[in-house]
mmCIF file of C-alpha atoms in Angstrom:
data_model
loop_
_atom_site.group_PDB
_atom_site.id
_atom_site.type_symbol
_atom_site.label_atom_id
_atom_site.label_comp_id
_atom_site.label_asym_id
_atom_site.label_seq_id
_atom_site.Cartn_x
_atom_site.Cartn_y
_atom_site.Cartn_z
ATOM 1 C CA ASP A 1108 74.125 149.401 313.074
ATOM 2 C CA SER A 1109 72.385 147.705 315.977
ATOM 3 C CA TRP A 1110 70.227 144.615 315.538
ATOM 4 C CA ASN A 1111 66.594 145.568 315.796
ATOM 5 C CA SER A 1112 63.939 142.861 315.605
ATOM 6 C CA SER A 1113 61.634 145.053 313.530
ATOM 7 C CA LYS A 1114 64.450 145.826 311.093
ATOM 8 C CA TYR A 1115 65.991 142.321 311.113
ATOM 9 C CA PRO A 1116 63.361 139.652 311.858
ATOM 10 C CA ALA A 1117 64.464 136.719 313.992
ATOM 11 C CA ALA A 1118 64.070 134.371 311.015
ATOM 12 C CA CYS A 1119 66.922 136.283 309.368
ATOM 13 C CA GLY A 1120 69.256 135.788 312.322
ATOM 14 C CA GLY A 1121 68.509 139.052 314.085
ATOM 15 C CA ASP A 1122 67.520 138.188 317.623
ATOM 16 C CA LEU A 1123 66.672 134.500 317.836
ATOM 17 C CA TYR A 1124 69.331 131.819 318.197
ATOM 18 C CA PHE A 1125 68.922 128.077 317.802
ATOM 19 C CA ASN A 1126 71.687 126.613 319.911
ATOM 20 C CA PHE A 1127 73.026 123.077 319.607
ATOM 21 C CA SER A 1128 70.505 120.274 319.348
ATOM 22 C CA LYS A 1129 70.700 117.360 321.770
ATOM 23 C CA ALA A 1130 69.440 113.863 321.037
ATOM 24 C CA SER A 1131 68.022 111.563 323.672
ATOM 25 C CA GLU A 1132 70.108 108.507 324.532
ATOM 26 C CA ASP A 1133 67.887 106.255 322.388
ATOM 27 C CA LYS A 1134 68.053 108.840 319.529
ATOM 28 C CA LYS A 1135 64.245 108.950 319.282
ATOM 29 C CA ALA A 1136 63.769 112.497 320.591
ATOM 30 C CA MET A 1137 65.494 115.838 320.038
ATOM 31 C CA ILE A 1138 65.818 118.858 322.274
ATOM 32 C CA ASN A 1139 66.449 122.234 320.657
ATOM 33 C CA GLU A 1140 67.450 125.196 322.762
ATOM 34 C CA ILE A 1141 66.294 128.631 321.621
ATOM 35 C CA SER A 1142 67.542 131.882 323.097
ATOM 36 C CA SER A 1143 67.245 135.586 322.441
ATOM 37 C CA GLU A 1144 68.830 138.783 323.694
ATOM 38 C CA TRP A 1145 65.661 140.892 323.458
ATOM 39 C CA VAL A 1146 63.045 141.516 326.105
ATOM 40 C CA PRO A 1147 59.314 141.532 325.225
ATOM 41 C CA LYS A 1148 57.546 144.915 325.240
ATOM 42 C CA LYS A 1149 55.886 146.039 328.441
ATOM 43 C CA GLY A 1150 52.442 144.457 328.786
ATOM 44 C CA ALA A 1151 53.224 141.475 326.538
ATOM 45 C CA LYS A 1152 51.369 138.339 327.645
ATOM 46 C CA THR A 1153 52.856 135.650 325.370
ATOM 47 C CA ILE A 1154 55.666 134.925 322.966
ATOM 48 C CA THR A 1155 54.795 132.736 319.990
ATOM 49 C CA LEU A 1156 57.392 130.896 317.912
ATOM 50 C CA GLU A 1157 56.444 129.286 314.630
ATOM 51 C CA GLY A 1158 58.486 127.656 311.892
ATOM 52 C CA GLU A 1159 59.933 124.344 310.869
ATOM 53 C CA LEU A 1160 63.038 122.409 311.777
ATOM 54 C CA ILE A 1161 64.724 120.060 309.332
ATOM 55 C CA TYR A 1162 66.200 116.854 310.738
ATOM 56 C CA SER A 1163 68.201 114.090 309.109
ATOM 57 C CA VAL A 1164 66.752 110.697 310.046
ATOM 58 C CA ALA A 1165 67.813 107.121 309.276
ATOM 59 C CA SER A 1166 67.681 103.642 310.744
ATOM 60 C CA ASN A 1167 69.801 101.384 308.478
ATOM 61 C CA SER A 1168 73.513 101.563 307.751
ATOM 62 C CA LYS A 1169 76.266 99.707 305.907
ATOM 63 C CA LEU A 1170 79.904 99.477 307.047
ATOM 64 C CA THR A 1171 82.639 99.922 304.425
ATOM 65 C CA LYS A 1172 86.351 99.800 305.298
ATOM 66 C CA SER A 1173 89.359 101.176 303.465
ATOM 67 C CA LYS A 1174 92.357 99.086 302.562
ATOM 68 C CA PRO A 1175 94.962 98.921 305.367
ATOM 69 C CA ILE A 1176 97.526 101.729 305.102
ATOM 70 C CA LEU A 1177 100.435 103.092 307.121
ATOM 71 C CA PRO A 1178 99.186 105.718 309.587
ATOM 72 C CA LYS A 1179 101.374 108.590 308.392
ATOM 73 C CA LYS A 1180 100.931 112.176 307.232
ATOM 74 C CA GLY A 1181 100.067 112.585 303.559
ATOM 75 C CA GLN A 1182 98.454 109.170 303.097
ATOM 76 C CA LYS A 1183 95.242 109.190 301.078
ATOM 77 C CA LEU A 1184 92.615 106.511 301.156
ATOM 78 C CA LYS A 1185 89.209 105.832 299.747
ATOM 79 C CA VAL A 1186 86.254 104.544 301.733
ATOM 80 C CA ASP A 1187 83.225 103.829 299.560
ATOM 81 C CA ASP A 1188 82.948 107.049 297.512
ATOM 82 C CA LEU A 1189 84.825 109.242 300.021
ATOM 83 C CA GLU A 1190 88.399 110.412 299.738
ATOM 84 C CA ILE A 1191 90.147 110.929 303.070
ATOM 85 C CA LYS A 1192 93.604 112.355 303.680
ATOM 86 C CA ILE A 1193 95.745 111.964 306.799
ATOM 87 C CA THR A 1194 97.050 115.449 307.596
ATOM 88 C CA LYS A 1195 98.811 114.653 310.888
ATOM 89 C CA ALA A 1196 100.020 111.465 312.544
ATOM 90 C CA GLY A 1197 102.228 111.256 315.603
ATOM 91 C CA PRO A 1198 102.357 111.697 319.358
ATOM 92 C CA SER A 1199 99.172 113.112 320.859
ATOM 93 C CA LYS A 1200 99.179 116.815 321.621
ATOM 94 C CA TRP A 1201 97.659 116.066 325.023
ATOM 95 C CA ASP A 1202 99.484 112.895 326.006
ATOM 96 C CA LYS A 1203 102.815 112.108 324.343
ATOM 97 C CA GLU A 1204 102.404 108.424 325.319
ATOM 98 C CA LYS A 1205 99.449 108.177 322.963
ATOM 99 C CA PHE A 1206 99.127 108.388 319.185
ATOM 100 C CA ALA A 1207 96.961 110.941 317.371
ATOM 101 C CA ILE A 1208 95.813 110.992 313.796
ATOM 102 C CA THR A 1209 94.076 113.853 311.993
ATOM 103 C CA ILE A 1210 92.016 113.231 308.880
ATOM 104 C CA GLU A 1211 90.224 115.542 306.499
ATOM 105 C CA GLY A 1212 87.811 115.176 303.633
ATOM 106 C CA LYS A 1213 84.842 116.654 301.810
ATOM 107 C CA PHE A 1214 81.957 114.988 303.631
ATOM 108 C CA ASP A 1215 79.366 115.525 306.321
ATOM 109 C CA PRO A 1216 79.867 113.202 309.323
ATOM 110 C CA ASP A 1217 76.107 113.414 309.966
ATOM 111 C CA ASP A 1218 75.730 111.156 306.912
ATOM 112 C CA PHE A 1219 77.303 108.344 308.955
ATOM 113 C CA LYS A 1220 76.274 106.275 311.905
ATOM 114 C CA ALA A 1221 79.963 106.015 312.819
ATOM 115 C CA LEU A 1222 83.488 106.682 311.599
ATOM 116 C CA ASN A 1223 85.914 104.208 313.182
ATOM 117 C CA PHE A 1224 89.490 103.023 312.905
ATOM 118 C CA TYR A 1225 90.529 99.371 312.625
ATOM 119 C CA ASP A 1226 93.913 97.674 312.835
ATOM 120 C CA GLN A 1227 95.399 95.567 310.022
ATOM 121 C CA ASP A 1228 93.472 92.513 311.281
ATOM 122 C CA GLY A 1229 90.155 94.387 311.097
ATOM 123 C CA ASP A 1230 89.775 94.783 314.865
ATOM 124 C CA LEU A 1231 88.273 98.027 316.159
ATOM 125 C CA ILE A 1232 90.798 100.489 317.614
ATOM 126 C CA LYS A 1233 89.555 102.187 320.757
ATOM 127 C CA ILE A 1234 89.542 105.978 320.477
ATOM 128 C CA ASN A 1235 90.505 107.706 323.743
ATOM 129 C CA GLY A 1236 89.323 111.139 322.689
ATOM 130 C CA ARG A 1237 88.536 113.100 319.599
ATOM 131 C CA SER A 1238 87.914 116.581 318.339
ATOM 132 C CA SER A 1239 86.376 117.529 315.043
ATOM 133 C CA SER A 1240 84.981 120.386 313.041
ATOM 134 C CA THR A 1241 82.836 120.682 309.961
ATOM 135 C CA SER A 1242 82.646 123.835 307.866
ATOM 136 C CA GLY A 1243 80.996 124.926 304.659
ATOM 137 C CA GLY A 1244 78.475 122.785 302.860
ATOM 138 C CA PHE A 1245 76.119 125.672 302.329
ATOM 139 C CA PHE A 1246 74.111 126.017 299.134
ATOM 140 C CA GLY A 1247 74.300 122.315 298.289
ATOM 141 C CA GLY A 1248 78.085 121.879 298.400
ATOM 142 C CA LYS A 1249 79.882 119.228 300.440
ATOM 143 C CA PRO A 1250 81.222 120.437 303.781
ATOM 144 C CA SER A 1251 84.860 120.075 304.778
ATOM 145 C CA TYR A 1252 85.513 117.784 307.742
ATOM 146 C CA GLU A 1253 88.593 117.614 309.949
ATOM 147 C CA GLY A 1254 88.862 115.229 312.870
ATOM 148 C CA THR A 1255 91.655 114.347 315.297
ATOM 149 C CA TYR A 1256 91.499 110.953 317.001
ATOM 150 C CA ASN A 1257 93.640 109.857 319.959
ATOM 151 C CA MET A 1258 94.654 106.214 320.291
ATOM 152 C CA LYS A 1259 96.373 104.314 323.078
ATOM 153 C CA SER A 1260 99.306 103.384 320.819
ATOM 154 C CA LYS A 1261 100.428 103.687 317.216
ATOM 155 C CA PRO A 1262 98.935 100.921 315.070
ATOM 156 C CA THR A 1263 101.174 99.296 312.432
ATOM 157 C CA ARG A 1264 98.503 99.732 309.770
ATOM 158 C CA ILE A 1265 95.033 101.223 309.942
ATOM 159 C CA GLN A 1266 91.769 101.010 308.098
ATOM 160 C CA ILE A 1267 89.053 103.619 308.292
ATOM 161 C CA GLY A 1268 85.543 102.269 308.492
ATOM 162 C CA ILE A 1269 82.527 104.349 307.560
ATOM 163 C CA ASP A 1270 79.176 103.049 308.791
ATOM 164 C CA LYS A 1271 77.092 105.052 306.311
ATOM 165 C CA TRP A 1272 73.356 105.548 306.599
ATOM 166 C CA THR A 1273 71.614 103.813 303.681
ATOM 167 C CA ASP A 1274 68.168 105.343 304.188
ATOM 168 C CA LEU A 1275 69.086 108.891 305.214
ATOM 169 C CA GLU A 1276 66.357 111.422 304.545
ATOM 170 C CA LYS A 1277 65.482 114.975 305.554
ATOM 171 C CA VAL A 1278 62.271 115.421 307.525
ATOM 172 C CA LYS A 1279 60.590 118.790 308.058
ATOM 173 C CA VAL A 1280 59.023 119.182 311.485
ATOM 174 C CA PRO A 1281 56.677 122.175 311.788
ATOM 175 C CA PHE A 1282 56.331 123.790 315.194
ATOM 176 C CA LYS A 1283 54.236 126.478 316.802
ATOM 177 C CA PHE A 1284 54.153 127.180 320.484
ATOM 178 C CA SER A 1285 53.322 130.056 322.781
ATOM 179 C CA ILE A 1286 54.653 130.713 326.243
ATOM 180 C CA GLY A 1287 53.533 133.174 328.888
ATOM 181 C CA VAL A 1288 56.068 135.870 329.703
ATOM 182 C CA GLY A 1289 54.830 136.726 333.187
ATOM 183 C CA LEU A 1290 55.272 140.512 332.777
#
C-alpha cells in the first residue's frame, strides 16, 4: 500500500517528517527541520503547517556522583535514583591505545545537563569521543540508554556523575506558518 496524504495525513506520519532538532550554541533557540516527499498539486500557491512542538526546558541542575568503582564489565552502580551497568570495558574499538567503557540503564539522557566520568580523586576524566543511543520510552515508560565513552587511558577507579536538571518541564510551542510554493 502506498502512502497517500489523503489516506494517511501527515500528522499520522504519512508524508511529513520532523528531522533532528538543533539547538543554538547558547541553547536559547531551536531549529527544527521539516521535510516531505510529496509535491503540492498544480496551481497551489501556499503550504501551511500548523501544530505544536513539545520541548523539554530547564535552567538549574544538581550534580550527583556514584561511589568509585573498578571500571570493568558487569559492575553496577547507583547515581541518585538511577541504576547503571557497565556492559563493556577495555581497549577502544577505534584506537587500541585508548580505553572505552559502555554503560546502559533505564533513563533518558535529555533529563540531564551532563553525564560525566570522574577518577577516584573526583577529577573529571576527559572523554575523547562517544556514541550513544536511546530507545523506547513510549507511552510513559523509561527509555533504555546505551553509551560508549572513549578515554585516553584506563582509570584505576571511576565515578559516574549525573548533572540532573532540577526544574525540567515540558513546554508546548504552537506554530502555524505558510510558505509560497512558487508553482
